[in-house]
Structures are given as structure tokens and as C-alpha cells.
Short mmCIF file of C-alpha atoms and ligand atoms in Angstrom, two decimals:
data_model
loop_
_atom_site.label_atom_id
_atom_site.label_comp_id
_atom_site.label_asym_id
_atom_site.label_seq_id
_atom_site.Cartn_x
_atom_site.Cartn_y
_atom_site.Cartn_z
CA MET S 192 -46.61 37.24 17.33
CA SER S 193 -47.50 40.87 15.46
CA ALA S 194 -47.75 41.33 11.93
CA GLN S 195 -45.20 44.01 12.36
CA ARG S 196 -41.59 43.66 11.65
CA THR S 197 -39.31 43.40 14.43
CA GLU S 198 -36.81 45.57 15.18
CA ILE S 199 -33.09 44.11 15.02
CA THR S 200 -31.53 44.85 18.09
CA PRO S 201 -27.48 45.02 18.75
CA GLU S 202 -28.13 41.21 20.26
CA LEU S 203 -30.34 39.89 17.50
CA ASP S 204 -27.36 40.88 15.12
CA ASP S 205 -24.68 40.06 17.08
CA TYR S 206 -27.11 36.21 16.96
CA ILE S 207 -27.34 36.12 13.22
CA ASN S 208 -23.18 36.97 12.94
CA GLU S 209 -22.42 34.40 14.71
CA HIS S 210 -24.75 31.61 13.60
CA PHE S 211 -25.36 32.71 9.86
CA SER S 212 -22.52 34.72 8.55
CA ALA S 213 -20.22 34.00 5.57
CA GLU S 214 -17.67 35.55 7.23
CA ASP S 215 -14.58 33.99 8.31
CA GLU S 216 -11.38 34.94 9.59
CA PHE S 217 -10.08 35.32 5.89
CA LEU S 218 -12.85 37.57 5.60
CA ALA S 219 -12.69 39.59 8.23
CA GLY S 220 -8.90 39.98 8.14
CA LEU S 221 -9.25 41.48 4.36
CA LYS S 222 -11.60 44.07 5.49
CA ARG S 223 -9.62 45.07 8.40
CA GLN S 224 -6.29 45.32 5.65
CA GLY S 225 -9.05 46.77 3.37
CA LEU S 226 -8.96 49.68 6.03
CA MET S 227 -5.90 50.64 6.14
CA LEU S 228 -5.05 51.04 2.37
CA LYS S 229 -7.75 53.46 2.70
CA ILE S 230 -10.55 50.96 1.04
CA PRO S 231 -13.60 51.80 2.30
CA ASP S 232 -15.88 49.74 4.91
CA ILE S 233 -19.20 49.57 1.54
CA GLN S 234 -18.51 45.56 1.43
CA ILE S 235 -21.88 44.42 2.14
CA THR S 236 -22.68 42.60 5.20
CA ALA S 237 -21.79 39.10 6.25
CA ASP S 238 -25.79 37.80 6.50
CA GLN S 239 -25.91 39.10 3.05
CA ALA S 240 -23.47 37.65 1.95
CA ARG S 241 -24.28 34.46 3.56
CA PHE S 242 -27.85 34.82 2.16
CA LEU S 243 -25.98 35.85 -1.62
CA GLN S 244 -24.70 32.25 -0.72
CA PHE S 245 -27.83 31.06 -0.03
CA LEU S 246 -29.67 31.81 -3.10
CA LEU S 247 -26.66 30.99 -5.36
CA ILE S 248 -26.72 27.03 -4.45
CA SER S 249 -30.78 27.11 -4.17
CA ILE S 250 -31.13 27.96 -8.33
CA GLY S 251 -27.31 25.45 -8.52
CA ALA S 252 -25.40 28.72 -10.05
CA LYS S 253 -22.65 28.24 -11.74
CA ARG S 254 -22.34 31.88 -14.18
CA VAL S 255 -22.45 34.88 -11.83
CA LEU S 256 -21.63 38.53 -12.57
CA GLU S 257 -21.01 41.22 -10.07
CA ILE S 258 -20.76 44.79 -10.77
CA GLY S 259 -18.20 46.40 -8.43
CA THR S 260 -15.68 44.45 -6.70
CA LEU S 261 -14.62 46.82 -4.27
CA GLY S 262 -11.32 44.46 -2.56
CA GLY S 263 -13.42 40.99 -2.92
CA TYR S 264 -14.93 40.55 -0.45
CA SER S 265 -18.59 39.64 -2.12
CA ALA S 266 -16.39 37.88 -4.78
CA ILE S 267 -14.94 35.38 -3.00
CA ALA S 268 -17.97 34.69 -0.59
CA MET S 269 -19.89 33.41 -3.69
CA ALA S 270 -16.71 31.80 -5.45
CA ARG S 271 -17.53 29.76 -2.51
CA ALA S 272 -20.16 28.76 -2.63
CA LEU S 273 -20.59 27.52 -6.51
CA PRO S 274 -18.81 24.34 -7.98
CA GLU S 275 -15.84 24.19 -8.76
CA ASP S 276 -16.08 25.23 -12.40
CA GLY S 277 -18.23 27.66 -11.76
CA LYS S 278 -17.07 31.14 -11.92
CA VAL S 279 -17.01 35.03 -10.97
CA ILE S 280 -17.17 38.34 -13.48
CA THR S 281 -16.69 40.50 -11.36
CA LEU S 282 -16.19 44.36 -12.75
CA GLU S 283 -13.78 47.43 -10.77
CA SER S 284 -13.30 50.38 -12.12
CA ASN S 285 -11.29 51.96 -9.28
CA ASN S 286 -7.02 50.89 -9.58
CA LEU S 287 -6.81 50.24 -6.08
CA HIS S 288 -10.27 48.49 -5.34
CA TYR S 289 -9.08 46.40 -8.23
CA SER S 290 -5.71 45.30 -7.79
CA TYR S 291 -6.60 44.41 -3.63
CA ALA S 292 -9.11 42.44 -4.62
CA LEU S 293 -6.61 40.43 -7.32
CA GLU S 294 -4.23 40.03 -4.38
CA LYS S 295 -7.18 38.53 -1.98
CA VAL S 296 -8.51 36.14 -4.46
CA ASP S 297 -5.08 34.82 -5.39
CA GLU S 298 -4.82 34.96 -1.52
CA ALA S 299 -7.72 32.92 -0.95
CA GLY S 300 -7.18 30.40 -3.82
CA LEU S 301 -9.84 30.93 -5.93
CA SER S 302 -8.18 32.98 -8.93
CA HIS S 303 -9.55 29.93 -10.89
CA LYS S 304 -12.92 30.96 -9.69
CA ILE S 305 -12.56 34.85 -9.68
CA GLU S 306 -12.37 36.58 -12.97
CA LEU S 307 -11.24 40.42 -12.84
CA PHE S 308 -11.89 42.92 -14.48
CA HIS S 309 -10.48 46.00 -14.39
CA GLY S 310 -13.32 49.25 -16.01
CA PHE S 311 -15.83 50.53 -15.92
CA ALA S 312 -18.24 48.04 -15.80
CA ILE S 313 -20.42 49.78 -19.52
CA ASP S 314 -17.63 48.89 -21.15
CA TYR S 315 -16.87 45.48 -20.20
CA LEU S 316 -20.89 44.41 -20.50
CA ASN S 317 -20.60 46.17 -24.41
CA SER S 318 -18.49 43.86 -25.86
CA TYR S 319 -19.97 40.93 -23.45
CA ASN S 320 -20.42 38.18 -26.61
CA SER S 321 -20.30 34.32 -24.61
CA ASN S 322 -22.54 32.33 -25.11
CA GLU S 323 -22.84 31.12 -21.86
CA LEU S 324 -25.72 32.72 -19.99
CA LEU S 325 -25.36 33.93 -16.73
CA ASP S 326 -27.02 33.14 -13.36
CA LEU S 327 -26.86 35.42 -11.44
CA VAL S 328 -26.19 39.25 -11.73
CA PHE S 329 -25.26 41.30 -8.50
CA MET S 330 -25.06 45.00 -9.03
CA ASP S 331 -23.36 46.85 -6.14
CA ALA S 332 -21.50 49.37 -7.75
CA ASP S 333 -22.94 53.06 -9.56
CA LYS S 334 -26.72 53.22 -8.97
CA SER S 335 -27.63 55.24 -11.52
CA ASN S 336 -26.31 53.10 -14.41
CA LEU S 337 -29.09 50.56 -12.66
CA ILE S 338 -31.39 50.37 -15.17
CA LYS S 339 -29.10 50.02 -17.80
CA TYR S 340 -27.16 47.24 -16.37
CA THR S 341 -29.99 45.59 -16.20
CA GLU S 342 -31.27 46.26 -19.94
CA ILE S 343 -28.19 44.75 -20.58
CA CYS S 344 -28.36 41.69 -18.84
CA THR S 345 -31.70 40.57 -19.19
CA PRO S 346 -30.83 38.92 -22.34
CA LEU S 347 -27.58 37.47 -20.82
CA LEU S 348 -29.15 35.75 -18.29
CA ARG S 349 -31.21 32.49 -18.26
CA LYS S 350 -35.02 32.11 -17.42
CA GLY S 351 -34.84 32.27 -13.60
CA GLY S 352 -32.11 33.34 -13.19
CA ILE S 353 -31.64 36.78 -10.58
CA ILE S 354 -30.18 40.37 -10.38
CA ALA S 355 -29.57 41.02 -7.11
CA VAL S 356 -28.74 44.55 -6.41
CA ASP S 357 -28.21 46.09 -2.67
CA ASN S 358 -28.25 49.56 -1.12
CA ALA S 359 -32.38 49.27 -2.49
CA PHE S 360 -32.81 51.71 1.18
CA ALA S 361 -30.62 53.68 -0.95
CA LEU S 362 -28.13 53.91 2.42
CA GLY S 363 -31.66 54.60 4.67
CA ASN S 364 -32.23 57.11 2.75
CA LEU S 365 -34.84 55.30 0.52
CA THR S 366 -37.66 56.78 1.85
CA VAL S 367 -36.49 60.09 3.55
CA GLU S 368 -38.03 62.96 1.25
CA ASN S 369 -35.54 65.46 1.30
CA PRO S 370 -32.08 63.56 2.18
CA GLU S 371 -29.37 65.19 3.42
CA PHE S 372 -25.37 64.64 3.04
CA ASP S 373 -22.64 66.68 4.45
CA GLU S 374 -20.09 68.21 2.11
CA THR S 375 -17.84 65.12 1.11
CA HIS S 376 -21.09 62.40 0.64
CA LYS S 377 -23.10 65.00 -1.23
CA HIS S 378 -22.94 63.05 -4.56
CA ARG S 379 -24.85 60.34 -2.89
CA ILE S 380 -28.04 62.55 -3.21
CA LYS S 381 -28.04 61.36 -7.15
CA ASP S 382 -27.94 57.57 -6.28
CA VAL S 383 -31.21 58.35 -3.48
CA TYR S 384 -32.80 59.44 -6.43
CA ALA S 385 -31.27 56.70 -8.75
CA VAL S 386 -32.53 53.97 -6.35
CA ARG S 387 -36.15 54.58 -6.05
CA GLU S 388 -36.11 54.89 -9.85
CA PHE S 389 -34.74 51.73 -9.92
CA ASN S 390 -37.01 49.86 -7.76
CA MET S 391 -39.46 51.05 -9.39
CA TRP S 392 -38.58 50.18 -12.92
CA ILE S 393 -37.81 46.90 -11.74
CA LYS S 394 -40.89 46.37 -9.94
CA ASN S 395 -43.36 47.19 -12.72
CA ASN S 396 -40.85 45.64 -15.53
CA PRO S 397 -42.79 42.27 -17.01
CA ASN S 398 -39.89 40.73 -17.51
CA TYR S 399 -38.94 39.85 -14.07
CA PHE S 400 -40.87 39.09 -10.53
CA THR S 401 -39.45 41.35 -7.63
CA SER S 402 -38.72 40.92 -4.01
CA LEU S 403 -37.67 43.40 -1.15
CA LEU S 404 -35.15 41.62 1.39
CA THR S 405 -34.75 44.02 4.46
CA ILE S 406 -31.00 42.68 4.74
CA GLY S 407 -28.13 45.52 5.06
CA ASP S 408 -28.90 48.18 3.13
CA GLY S 409 -31.43 46.63 1.38
CA LEU S 410 -31.57 43.52 -0.82
CA LEU S 411 -33.45 43.84 -4.14
CA LEU S 412 -34.50 40.67 -6.02
CA ALA S 413 -35.37 40.27 -9.32
CA VAL S 414 -35.79 36.68 -10.81
CA LYS S 415 -36.15 36.35 -14.83
CA LEU S 416 -39.78 35.26 -15.72
N1 SAH M 157 -19.34 43.99 -4.48
C1 SAH M 157 -17.96 44.69 -2.81
C2 SAH M 157 -18.45 46.14 -2.79
C3 SAH M 157 -18.61 46.99 -3.84
S1 SAH M 157 -18.27 49.00 -3.77
C4 SAH M 157 -18.32 43.58 -1.98
O1 SAH M 157 -19.53 44.04 -1.31
O2 SAH M 157 -17.45 43.27 -1.31
C5 SAH M 157 -18.66 49.84 -5.34
C6 SAH M 157 -17.59 49.34 -5.61
O3 SAH M 157 -18.02 49.86 -7.22
C7 SAH M 157 -15.95 50.35 -5.66
O4 SAH M 157 -15.19 49.37 -5.23
C8 SAH M 157 -16.25 51.39 -7.14
O5 SAH M 157 -14.76 51.74 -6.82
C9 SAH M 157 -16.55 50.35 -7.72
N2 SAH M 157 -17.28 50.77 -9.30
C10 SAH M 157 -18.12 52.15 -9.10
N3 SAH M 157 -18.42 52.57 -10.24
C11 SAH M 157 -18.28 51.53 -11.37
C12 SAH M 157 -18.21 51.64 -12.76
N4 SAH M 157 -19.02 52.10 -13.22
N5 SAH M 157 -17.15 50.52 -13.41
C13 SAH M 157 -17.24 49.45 -12.35
N6 SAH M 157 -16.94 49.34 -11.04
C14 SAH M 157 -17.81 50.51 -10.30
MG1 MG M 158 -23.55 47.63 -1.86
#
């Protein structure tokens, strides 16, 4: 055994997906049908979903906030790991994504556990006035607001609560000196810089203890001290 990281070969990936995945027929169908409606294939991976479920169960989570619903893949996976009186509040600004997710949450029989908000995350957060603290915040939307979202969410999160941030590897570009994207994806360059800045900001934030998980496109975890 060496101290080197094991490469995830396609065979290992298949093994993980076969045995340690949160994806069932319903979630696979959600992805497939979403693609036909031109909803992008950018949800978390099946093993990330399983890991988020694991986290929620470990910390006894009841109240989760998600920024970035897309078609509801991650929200549905997380809601399934909560007790019957648990809740995922999920925020989505895109009309098509929002209405598709609404339909899928209903179809999944999870309308009582998942509350969808249609609009910009910042507007929801600025008007949040519940006195129930959050157990976990999953950030998976616009990268340039990660610091702002964390600042707003910190007082809303219980001690021992977790902030989980997807795409901590910046679509694989975290350490690429001059990241390049084609014309249609050029806007992603600023996301790369935003992710780099956020990772260092949260790592140096005395309110949190952090860890970077090499799963999917990188999952940054920060527990509130
Ligand atoms: N968490 C989802 C994937 C989210 S993809 C899953 O794993 O299934 C990112 C989503 O964030 C997109 O649907 C996009 O429309 C939404 N989004 C981007 N910026 C946003 C903002 N400022 N407020 C709310 N939603 C936003
Ligand atoms: Mg993501």
C-alpha cells in the first residue's frame, strides 16, 4: 500500500456506482427525461448523492438548505435521507429547471419534505426569517456568490452544522494555470477563479473546520465550530 491516491479507473467507478450509489430507477429517469427537455446534465454524481445522504444521517439532520435545484436530483436524494418531519428548502432561479423539479418532487411523493423556491438565492436568503437553525447547506449554483452565501448562512447554521460545496475542483480546472473554455462556456472562467478564492477563504475562516473530498468534481466540507 502506498501513500499515493488510487486512480479511479472505469472499473472502480462502475463498482462504486453499483454498490455505493444513491441512484435508483426514479433518479436515473429524472436525468434521462431532463436531458430530453434540454436540462443540462450537471447534477451531482450518484456517489456524491450517497455521501450527502450519509452526512445527513450522521449529523441527524432535519433542516437542509440547497442553493441550485436543477431538476431536483440532489434535493430528492437528500430528502430521502431525512426523517419524515425533515425538510429540504431548495432554491432555483431558472424557470424550466424550477418547473421540472416541482413536477419531479411531486412524482417522487416528496412534496411534504421539499420546499422549492423560484428565484435568486440571494433574495431568498435576505428574506429568510425562520428561527429554526439549519443542519446543512448544500451550495451548488453560482460560484461567484459562494462567499456571500456562506456569510449569510453562517448565523442560520447550527453549531456542528455543515456547509457542503460542490465543484470544489472547478470543473477540473482548480490547478490549471490558464483555464480555457470554448466560446459557449467562456463564462466559466470566472467560476474557476471564484472557486479558488472561495476554497482558500473558507479554509482560513476561523468559524469552520474544512475538508476537501475527492468525489465527483470535488466536494468541500466545512463544519461550523
Ligand atoms: N444541485 C443540483 C444541480 C444544480 S446545477 C443537483 O445536483 O441535482 C446549478 C443550478 O443552479 C442551475 O439549475 C441554475 O439554474 C441554478 N442557479 C444558478 N444561479 C442561481 C442563483 N443565483 N439562484 C438560484 N439558482 C441559481
Ligand atoms: Mg455542481
